[in-house]
């Protein structure tokens, strides 16, 4: 009998293959990524049964940002933290769902992990895309004591890996360790993430803009101008651009990664420092987008260069294809 050679590559195989490129690697970091992959599969399983597994709806509490916590937020948070706790690799976890940093009780753990366990909570109950975002740093000090929160306040450029899992029409895991961006799709029948694209490169210019236009009146004048520019009828230039807004940053940024264009969340009267969180929304997605050839700024500074002051701090963000981001910045500076 002739057996065909299969070319499918699993996430686990891919991680090990990458690890072998670094002769001194201990395998701990690979284990950490695999643990996140495991939690993602468990979350994806529950998300796919939403409606009859009592996971929908509110948990009856608010998070540190005064937003209603959904049951799935809590579930995802618990799954990710317990997956990271399977080994002694992670010393501390900072999650949107926990006001304080969570000490994992591993003074020898080398890594600090930030999580937005469930991004796009308002989409949970209506079967629209949601995701989990992660960002990984190395501890800076010696490893003999439990880390101090100050150790977690590192610039985005110091991320050793970042990525997300998108629970959409399929479950997709996208991550980077600074060597390009790779994407995997979950095959639910075998419970494995399969390599879908080894290196994603995004277009330099895209024809989609994404922003919550309901807040138009509160926008800075430069953003109003830029959106006018996007809407102008200039067929030779591919304008007007299309507008898309899913309301889950992870899904809006994923579309931007795949198709090009721009996603924007500016400061407003309601959110004078912007709404989205630097450490577990903007930094990880900015690293992914930059690694795919795009850009991310707060209008003035590169997101990854922002010196963090607190774990849950917010920032405005303009993220996507290089040319789109450069153009909005020039309007904002006018
Ligand atoms: P989360 O569900 O983690 O709290 O994040 C929601 C965020 C983000 O995903 C999305 O882009 C944004 O909130 C949407 O905000 P608006 O409803 O103000 O547009
Ligand atoms: Mn979020
Ligand atoms: Mn969230």
CSV table of N, CA and C and ligand atoms in Angstrom, one decimal, residues 96 116 119 277 281, ligand 2:
chain,number,residue,atom,x,y,z
A,96,UNK,N,-6.7,41.6,32.1
A,96,UNK,CA,-7.7,42.6,32.1
A,96,UNK,C,-8.7,42.3,33.2
A,116,UNK,N,-5.4,39.7,27.6
A,116,UNK,CA,-6.8,40.1,27.5
A,116,UNK,C,-7.5,38.8,27.1
A,119,UNK,N,-11.4,39.3,24.3
A,119,UNK,CA,-11.6,40.7,23.7
A,119,UNK,C,-12.8,40.7,22.8
A,277,UNK,N,-6.3,49.2,25.9
A,277,UNK,CA,-5.3,49.0,26.9
A,277,UNK,C,-3.9,48.8,26.3
A,281,UNK,N,-3.7,44.9,24.9
A,281,UNK,CA,-4.4,45.0,23.6
A,281,UNK,C,-3.4,45.6,22.6
B,2,LIG,MN1,-10.2,43.9,24.9
